[in-house]
Amino acid sequence: MRTGAFCRSKKASACADPILPLITYLRSDSLAVSPEAQQAAREVVTRYWGNDYLPPKPPHYATRDKTAQEAHEAIRPTDPWRTPKKVEPYLSPQQYRLYRLIWRRFIASQMKPARYDTLTVDVDALVGGQSGLYIFRATGSALRFAGFLKVYGVDEDAEVMRQGDKGRGRQGDAKRFLHQQGRKGDKGKAIENLVMPDLKAGDGLNLHQLLPKQHFTKPPARYTEAGLIGELKKRGLGRPSTYAAIIETLKNRQYVIIEKKRMAPTPLGFQVCELLEKLMPDVVDVDFTARMEDNLDAIAGGEISRLKTMQDFYQPFQENVAQAKTRARLQRKPAAGGAASPKRKFTRKGKGKSRKKPRSKKSLPNSEREGQSCPACKEGKLVMRSGKFGAFIACSRFREGCRYTEKL
C-alpha cells in the first residue's frame, strides 16, 4: 500500500515523500517482528494509553504453521506512529479500513491481554417443591482490564459498551469486535448482553419464560474460499503464493461454482475427483502432497538432491499415468436418474447433449433395390445397411472389398 497516488492530488507540503510505503511485504504469514518496530509500538502504546498496558518485555510469537513463509517480517505498519487518522486523508475508504485493521492488530499484539471476571450460575428449578430435577446454567463475563482491547475503543466500564452510536466510530467498532468474540462460545450473543446481575447463593428467581428448543446435527458446511485456504494451511498444503492460484484453477476449470459465497462441487468436479482417486490414489493423497512440500523446502535448504527427488517422483508418476490411460473409460450417467432418461456425458458444464442412435435394422425403410445384383462387382447382392448418418444401400460383399453404396 503506497500513498503516492493520493499525495499527488494534494499540496506538496501535505506529503513530503510522494512514494511512501505504509505496510511491509504483504505476501507473508510470518510472525516475526523487528526489535525496532516493537520498540516503536511500545512508545505508541505509552503515548496513547500509558505504561499499564505494556507487558514487561516485548512479546514474541512462535510460528505454529510449519509451512509458514518467514523470509519476510509479519505484515505490519512500516511506522507505527503513522496512525490511521494521520493517513486517512490520502487513502480511499477501502484502503483506510485495511490500514486501520493492520495498524490496530499490530499495536494490539504488543499490549497486555484483556482480563475478564466470569460468573457461572446454576439455577435449580423446583417442581412440586422437589429440587434437583432440572438444572439450568447461565454464564456471564465482565471486563475488568481492557488490555489490548483499548486499541478497539473498549473500556472496563460496561456502560461504555452499551452506549456508542449503533455501529459507527470507535464504540461501534468495539461493539462489533466484542460481538464477534461472543459468537465463538455463546451462539451469537454479544458479551455485553451476558452481564450477570448481582446474585447470591440461595436467591429465589421467578420464571418468566421457558423456551423448549430441539437441535439437530448438521453436516459440515461447504468451504468458503477463506475456509479452504485455512484447511490447506492446516494440512500443510500449498504456500501463500499458490493459494490464490489453487482457488482460481478450481473455478476456471469449473470443478466448483460459488453458491452463497461457498464453493459447491460440480458434477465435473466429482467425476475428476473420483477418477483420480481410483486411478492415481498415491498422487492425490494429502500426505503425499504434504511430503512433497517438505521435500521442496529441503531442496531449498540444500538438504536433499533436487535431481534425486524428481526421479523418485517422476518414475512412479509415469507408471501411474500409463495405467490410468489403459483403465480410464468414459463414464455416462442419466441426467434425470430414470431408466428412460437420455444418456448424457459429463462435460465442464456438468452435462452434454445426447445424440440419437441410428435406427435398428428392424426399423429400416424398405427399398426396391434390395436383393438385386451389385452393379459394381456383379457377384454380390444389394442389402440395406445403417450408418452414422442413417440407412443406405450397399453390396453384400463389402467385407470382401466391394465398396459400392447408394443413398436412399
Coordinates of C-alpha atoms in Angstrom, one line a residue:
M1 CA 0.0 0.0 0.0
R2 CA 1.5 3.3 -1.0
T3 CA 0.3 6.9 -0.6
G4 CA 2.0 8.3 -3.7
A5 CA -1.1 8.1 -5.9
F6 CA -3.0 10.1 -3.2
C7 CA -0.3 12.6 -2.4
R8 CA -0.1 13.8 -6.0
S9 CA -3.6 15.1 -5.6
K10 CA -2.7 17.1 -2.5
K11 CA -0.4 20.0 -1.9
A12 CA 3.3 19.1 -1.9
S13 CA 3.6 20.1 1.7
A14 CA 0.9 17.6 2.7
C15 CA 3.2 14.7 1.9
A16 CA 7.0 15.1 1.9
D17 CA 7.6 11.6 0.3
P18 CA 5.4 11.1 -2.8
I19 CA 6.1 7.3 -2.7
L20 CA 5.6 6.2 0.9
P21 CA 5.1 2.5 1.7
L22 CA 2.7 2.2 4.6
I23 CA 2.9 -1.6 5.3
T24 CA 5.6 -4.3 5.0
Y25 CA 5.6 -7.0 2.4
L26 CA 2.0 -8.4 2.4
R27 CA 2.5 -11.9 1.0
S28 CA 3.8 -13.4 4.2
D29 CA 2.4 -15.4 7.1
S30 CA 5.5 -14.8 9.3
L31 CA 5.0 -13.8 13.0
A32 CA 8.5 -12.3 13.3
V33 CA 8.8 -8.6 14.1
S34 CA 11.9 -6.5 14.2
P35 CA 13.1 -5.1 17.6
E36 CA 12.9 -1.6 16.2
A37 CA 9.3 -2.0 15.2
Q38 CA 8.4 -3.4 18.6
Q39 CA 10.1 -0.5 20.4
A40 CA 8.2 2.0 18.2
A41 CA 4.9 0.2 19.0
R42 CA 5.7 0.3 22.8
E43 CA 6.3 4.0 22.5
V44 CA 2.9 4.5 20.7
V45 CA 1.1 2.4 23.5
T46 CA 2.8 4.5 26.2
R47 CA 1.8 7.7 24.4
Y48 CA -1.9 6.9 23.9
W49 CA -2.8 4.5 26.8
G50 CA 0.0 4.5 29.3
N51 CA 2.6 2.0 30.7
D52 CA -0.2 0.0 32.4
Y53 CA -1.0 -1.6 29.0
L54 CA 2.6 -2.6 28.2
P55 CA 3.9 -6.1 29.1
P56 CA 7.3 -6.1 30.9
K57 CA 9.0 -7.4 27.7
P58 CA 8.1 -7.2 24.1
P59 CA 6.1 -10.4 23.2
H60 CA 7.4 -13.0 20.8
Y61 CA 5.0 -15.3 19.0
A62 CA 6.1 -18.8 17.9
T63 CA 5.0 -19.9 14.4
R64 CA 2.7 -22.9 14.7
D65 CA 2.4 -23.5 10.9
K66 CA 5.4 -25.4 9.7
T67 CA 4.7 -24.2 6.1
A68 CA 4.9 -20.5 7.1
Q69 CA 6.9 -18.3 4.8
E70 CA 9.2 -16.4 7.1
A71 CA 11.6 -14.8 4.6
H72 CA 9.8 -11.5 5.5
E73 CA 8.5 -9.9 8.6
A74 CA 4.9 -10.1 9.8
I75 CA 2.5 -7.8 8.0
R76 CA 2.7 -4.6 10.0
P77 CA 2.8 -0.8 9.6
T78 CA 6.2 0.4 8.4
D79 CA 6.0 3.2 11.0
P80 CA 3.6 2.6 14.0
W81 CA 3.5 6.4 14.6
R82 CA 1.5 6.7 11.3
T83 CA -1.9 6.2 12.9
P84 CA -4.9 5.6 10.8
K85 CA -6.2 9.1 11.4
K86 CA -2.9 10.6 10.0
V87 CA -3.0 8.8 6.7
E88 CA -6.8 8.8 6.2
P89 CA -6.8 11.9 4.0
Y90 CA -4.6 10.1 1.5
L91 CA -6.4 6.8 1.3
S92 CA -9.7 5.6 -0.2
P93 CA -12.3 4.4 2.3
Q94 CA -11.4 0.7 1.5
Q95 CA -7.7 1.4 1.8
Y96 CA -8.2 3.2 5.1
R97 CA -10.2 0.3 6.6
L98 CA -7.5 -2.1 5.6
Y99 CA -4.7 0.0 7.0
R100 CA -6.7 0.6 10.2
L101 CA -7.1 -3.2 10.6
I102 CA -3.4 -3.8 10.1
W103 CA -2.3 -1.0 12.4
R104 CA -4.7 -1.9 15.2
R105 CA -3.8 -5.6 15.0
F106 CA -0.1 -4.9 15.2
I107 CA -0.4 -2.4 18.1
A108 CA -2.7 -4.8 20.0
S109 CA -0.3 -7.7 19.6
Q110 CA 2.3 -5.7 21.6
M111 CA 0.0 -5.0 24.5
K112 CA -1.1 -6.9 27.6
P113 CA -4.0 -9.3 27.3
A114 CA -7.5 -8.4 28.4
R115 CA -8.9 -9.9 31.7
Y116 CA -12.5 -10.9 32.4
D117 CA -14.3 -12.0 35.5
T118 CA -16.5 -14.9 34.6
L119 CA -19.5 -15.9 36.7
T120 CA -21.4 -19.2 36.3
V121 CA -24.9 -19.5 37.9
D122 CA -26.7 -22.9 38.3
V123 CA -30.5 -22.5 38.7
D124 CA -32.4 -25.3 40.4
A125 CA -35.9 -25.4 39.1
L126 CA -38.4 -26.6 41.8
V127 CA -41.1 -28.9 40.5
G128 CA -43.8 -29.6 43.1
G129 CA -41.5 -28.5 45.8
Q130 CA -38.9 -31.1 44.7
S131 CA -35.4 -29.9 43.8
G132 CA -32.6 -31.4 41.7
L133 CA -34.8 -32.5 38.9
Y134 CA -33.9 -29.7 36.4
I135 CA -30.7 -27.6 36.5
F136 CA -30.3 -24.6 34.2
R137 CA -26.9 -22.9 33.8
A138 CA -26.1 -19.3 32.8
T139 CA -22.6 -17.9 32.3
G140 CA -21.7 -14.2 32.0
S141 CA -18.4 -12.2 31.8
A142 CA -17.4 -8.8 32.9
L143 CA -14.4 -7.0 31.5
R144 CA -12.0 -6.0 34.4
F145 CA -9.0 -4.9 32.4
A146 CA -9.2 -3.9 28.8
G147 CA -5.6 -4.6 27.8
F148 CA -5.2 -4.8 24.0
L149 CA -9.0 -4.1 23.6
K150 CA -8.1 -0.4 24.3
V151 CA -7.0 -0.2 20.7
Y152 CA -10.5 -1.0 19.6
G153 CA -12.1 1.6 21.9
V154 CA -13.2 -0.8 24.7
D155 CA -13.2 0.4 28.3
E156 CA -13.7 -1.6 31.5
D157 CA -17.0 0.3 32.2
A158 CA -19.9 -1.9 31.0
E159 CA -21.9 1.2 30.3
V160 CA -19.5 2.3 27.6
M161 CA -20.2 -1.0 25.8
R162 CA -23.9 -0.4 25.9
Q163 CA -23.7 3.1 24.5
G164 CA -21.9 4.0 21.3
D165 CA -23.5 5.0 18.1
K166 CA -25.1 1.9 16.6
G167 CA -22.0 0.6 14.9
R168 CA -20.2 3.7 13.9
G169 CA -16.9 5.1 15.2
R170 CA -14.8 3.8 17.9
Q171 CA -17.5 2.4 20.2
G172 CA -19.3 0.8 17.2
D173 CA -16.1 -0.9 16.2
A174 CA -15.6 -2.1 19.7
K175 CA -19.1 -3.5 19.9
R176 CA -18.6 -5.4 16.6
F177 CA -15.3 -6.8 17.9
L178 CA -16.9 -8.0 21.2
H179 CA -19.8 -9.4 19.3
Q180 CA -17.5 -11.5 17.1
Q181 CA -15.7 -12.7 20.2
G182 CA -19.1 -13.6 21.8
R183 CA -20.1 -15.7 18.8
K184 CA -17.3 -18.2 19.4
G185 CA -18.7 -19.6 22.6
D186 CA -22.3 -18.2 23.1
K187 CA -24.1 -18.9 19.9
G188 CA -24.1 -15.3 18.6
K189 CA -24.7 -13.5 21.9
A190 CA -22.6 -10.4 22.4
I191 CA -20.5 -10.2 25.6
E192 CA -22.4 -7.0 26.6
N193 CA -25.6 -9.0 26.7
L194 CA -24.1 -11.6 29.1
V195 CA -23.5 -9.2 32.0
M196 CA -24.9 -11.0 35.1
P197 CA -26.9 -9.3 37.8
D198 CA -25.8 -9.4 41.4
L199 CA -26.7 -12.8 42.8
K200 CA -26.2 -14.7 46.0
A201 CA -26.4 -18.5 46.6
G202 CA -30.0 -19.3 47.6
D203 CA -31.6 -16.3 46.0
G204 CA -35.1 -17.0 44.6
L205 CA -35.8 -16.4 40.9
N206 CA -39.1 -16.1 39.1
L207 CA -39.6 -18.0 35.9
H208 CA -40.7 -15.6 33.1
Q209 CA -40.4 -17.8 30.1
L210 CA -39.4 -21.3 29.2
L211 CA -38.4 -22.0 25.5
P212 CA -38.0 -25.6 24.5
K213 CA -35.6 -26.0 21.6
Q214 CA -34.6 -29.0 19.6
H215 CA -31.3 -29.1 17.8
F216 CA -30.2 -31.5 15.1
T217 CA -26.8 -32.4 13.9
K218 CA -25.9 -30.6 10.7
P219 CA -23.5 -31.8 8.1
P220 CA -20.3 -29.8 7.8
A221 CA -20.8 -26.6 5.7
R222 CA -19.1 -26.3 2.4
Y223 CA -15.9 -24.4 2.3
T224 CA -15.7 -20.7 1.6
E225 CA -12.6 -19.6 -0.2
A226 CA -11.0 -18.4 3.1
G227 CA -12.1 -21.6 4.8
L228 CA -10.4 -23.8 2.1
I229 CA -7.2 -21.8 2.4
G230 CA -7.3 -22.3 6.2
E231 CA -7.7 -26.1 5.6
L232 CA -4.8 -26.1 3.2
K233 CA -2.6 -24.4 5.8
K234 CA -3.8 -26.8 8.5
R235 CA -2.8 -29.8 6.3
G236 CA 0.5 -28.3 5.2
L237 CA -0.6 -27.9 1.5
G238 CA 0.4 -25.1 -0.8
R239 CA 2.0 -21.8 0.0
P240 CA 0.8 -18.2 0.4
S241 CA 2.0 -17.6 -3.2
T242 CA -0.1 -20.5 -4.5
Y243 CA -3.4 -20.3 -2.6
A244 CA -5.0 -17.8 -5.0
A245 CA -3.9 -19.9 -8.0
I246 CA -5.4 -23.0 -6.5
I247 CA -8.8 -21.3 -6.0
E248 CA -8.8 -19.8 -9.4
T249 CA -7.9 -23.2 -11.1
L250 CA -10.9 -24.8 -9.3
K251 CA -13.2 -22.1 -10.6
N252 CA -11.7 -21.7 -14.1
R253 CA -11.9 -25.4 -14.8
Q254 CA -15.4 -25.4 -13.4
Y255 CA -14.7 -28.0 -10.8
V256 CA -16.6 -25.8 -8.3
I257 CA -19.1 -23.0 -8.5
I258 CA -19.7 -20.3 -5.9
E259 CA -23.2 -20.5 -4.3
K260 CA -23.9 -18.1 -1.4
K261 CA -20.2 -17.4 -1.0
R262 CA -19.4 -21.1 -0.7
M263 CA -17.7 -23.5 -3.1
A264 CA -20.0 -26.2 -4.4
P265 CA -18.5 -29.1 -6.4
T266 CA -19.9 -29.5 -9.9
P267 CA -20.6 -32.9 -11.5
L268 CA -17.4 -32.5 -13.4
G269 CA -15.5 -31.9 -10.1
F270 CA -17.0 -35.1 -8.6
Q271 CA -16.1 -37.1 -11.7
V272 CA -12.5 -35.8 -11.8
C273 CA -12.1 -36.4 -8.1
E274 CA -13.5 -40.0 -8.3
L275 CA -11.3 -40.9 -11.3
L276 CA -8.1 -39.5 -9.8
E277 CA -8.8 -41.3 -6.5
K278 CA -9.4 -44.5 -8.4
L279 CA -6.7 -44.4 -11.0
M280 CA -3.9 -42.4 -9.2
P281 CA -4.6 -42.7 -5.5
D282 CA -0.9 -42.1 -4.4
V283 CA -0.7 -38.8 -6.3
V284 CA -3.8 -37.2 -4.9
D285 CA -3.2 -38.4 -1.4
V286 CA -3.0 -35.5 1.1
D287 CA 0.1 -36.9 2.9
F288 CA 1.9 -37.3 -0.4
T289 CA 1.3 -33.6 -1.3
A290 CA 2.5 -32.6 2.2
R291 CA 5.6 -34.7 1.9
M292 CA 6.3 -33.1 -1.5
E293 CA 6.1 -29.7 0.1
D294 CA 8.6 -30.8 2.7
N295 CA 10.9 -32.1 0.0
L296 CA 10.7 -28.8 -1.8
D297 CA 11.7 -26.9 1.4
A298 CA 14.5 -29.4 2.0
I299 CA 15.8 -28.8 -1.6
A300 CA 15.7 -25.0 -1.0
G301 CA 17.7 -25.6 2.2
G302 CA 20.3 -27.7 0.4
E303 CA 19.4 -30.8 2.5
I304 CA 18.5 -33.2 -0.3
S305 CA 19.2 -33.5 -4.1
R306 CA 16.8 -31.9 -6.5
L307 CA 17.6 -34.4 -9.2
K308 CA 17.0 -37.5 -7.0
T309 CA 13.8 -36.0 -5.7
M310 CA 12.5 -35.5 -9.2
Q311 CA 13.5 -39.1 -10.2
D312 CA 11.8 -40.6 -7.1
F313 CA 8.6 -38.8 -8.1
Y314 CA 8.6 -39.0 -11.8
Q315 CA 9.2 -42.7 -12.4
P316 CA 6.2 -43.9 -10.4
F317 CA 4.2 -41.0 -11.7
Q318 CA 4.8 -42.1 -15.3
E319 CA 3.7 -45.6 -14.4
N320 CA 0.5 -44.2 -12.8
V321 CA -0.3 -42.2 -15.9
A322 CA 0.3 -45.2 -18.2
Q323 CA -2.0 -47.4 -16.0
A324 CA -4.6 -44.6 -15.9
K325 CA -4.7 -44.3 -19.7
T326 CA -5.4 -48.1 -20.1
R327 CA -8.0 -48.2 -17.3
A328 CA -9.9 -44.9 -17.8
R329 CA -13.2 -45.2 -19.6
L330 CA -15.8 -42.5 -20.5
Q331 CA -18.5 -42.7 -17.8
R332 CA -22.1 -41.9 -18.8
K333 CA -24.9 -41.3 -16.3
P334 CA -28.6 -40.5 -16.8
A335 CA -29.3 -36.8 -16.5
A336 CA -32.5 -37.2 -14.5
G337 CA -31.8 -40.5 -12.9
G338 CA -34.6 -42.5 -14.6
A339 CA -34.1 -45.6 -16.7
A340 CA -35.7 -43.8 -19.7
S341 CA -33.6 -40.6 -19.3
P342 CA -31.4 -39.7 -22.3
K343 CA -27.8 -40.6 -21.8
R344 CA -25.5 -37.6 -21.4
K345 CA -21.8 -37.4 -20.8
F346 CA -20.3 -35.0 -18.2
T347 CA -18.5 -32.0 -19.6
R348 CA -17.0 -29.0 -17.9
K349 CA -20.5 -27.5 -17.6
G350 CA -21.8 -30.7 -16.0
K351 CA -23.8 -32.2 -18.9
G352 CA -23.7 -32.6 -22.6
K353 CA -26.2 -33.1 -25.4
S354 CA -27.2 -36.6 -26.3
R355 CA -27.3 -37.9 -29.9
K356 CA -29.9 -40.2 -31.3
K357 CA -28.8 -43.7 -32.1
P358 CA -29.0 -45.0 -35.7
R359 CA -32.2 -46.8 -36.4
S360 CA -32.1 -50.6 -35.9
K361 CA -32.4 -53.0 -38.8
K362 CA -36.0 -53.7 -37.9
S363 CA -36.9 -50.1 -38.5
L364 CA -35.0 -49.6 -41.7
P365 CA -37.1 -48.5 -44.7
N366 CA -37.9 -51.0 -47.5
S367 CA -36.2 -50.5 -50.8
E368 CA -37.0 -52.0 -54.2
R369 CA -33.3 -52.2 -54.9
E370 CA -32.7 -54.7 -52.0
G371 CA -31.8 -58.2 -53.3
Q372 CA -30.7 -57.1 -56.8
S373 CA -27.3 -57.8 -58.2
C374 CA -24.5 -55.4 -57.4
P375 CA -23.8 -53.2 -60.5
A376 CA -20.1 -52.9 -59.5
C377 CA -18.9 -56.4 -58.7
K378 CA -21.8 -58.4 -60.4
E379 CA -21.4 -61.0 -57.7
G380 CA -22.9 -59.6 -54.5
K381 CA -26.5 -58.6 -53.7
L382 CA -27.6 -55.2 -52.7
V383 CA -28.6 -55.1 -49.0
M384 CA -29.8 -52.4 -46.6
R385 CA -27.3 -51.1 -44.0
S386 CA -27.4 -48.5 -41.3
G387 CA -24.6 -46.0 -40.6
K388 CA -23.8 -42.8 -38.7
F389 CA -26.0 -40.7 -40.9
G390 CA -28.8 -43.2 -41.4
A391 CA -29.8 -46.1 -43.7
F392 CA -28.2 -46.7 -47.1
I393 CA -27.8 -49.5 -49.8
A394 CA -24.5 -51.4 -50.0
C395 CA -23.1 -54.5 -51.6
S396 CA -23.2 -57.8 -49.5
R397 CA -19.6 -58.4 -50.4
F398 CA -18.5 -55.2 -48.5
R399 CA -16.1 -57.3 -46.3
E400 CA -14.5 -58.8 -49.4
G401 CA -13.7 -55.4 -50.8
C402 CA -16.6 -54.1 -52.8
R403 CA -17.3 -50.5 -51.7
Y404 CA -20.5 -49.9 -53.8
T405 CA -23.1 -47.8 -51.9
E406 CA -26.3 -46.0 -52.8
K407 CA -28.2 -43.2 -50.9
L408 CA -31.8 -43.8 -50.1

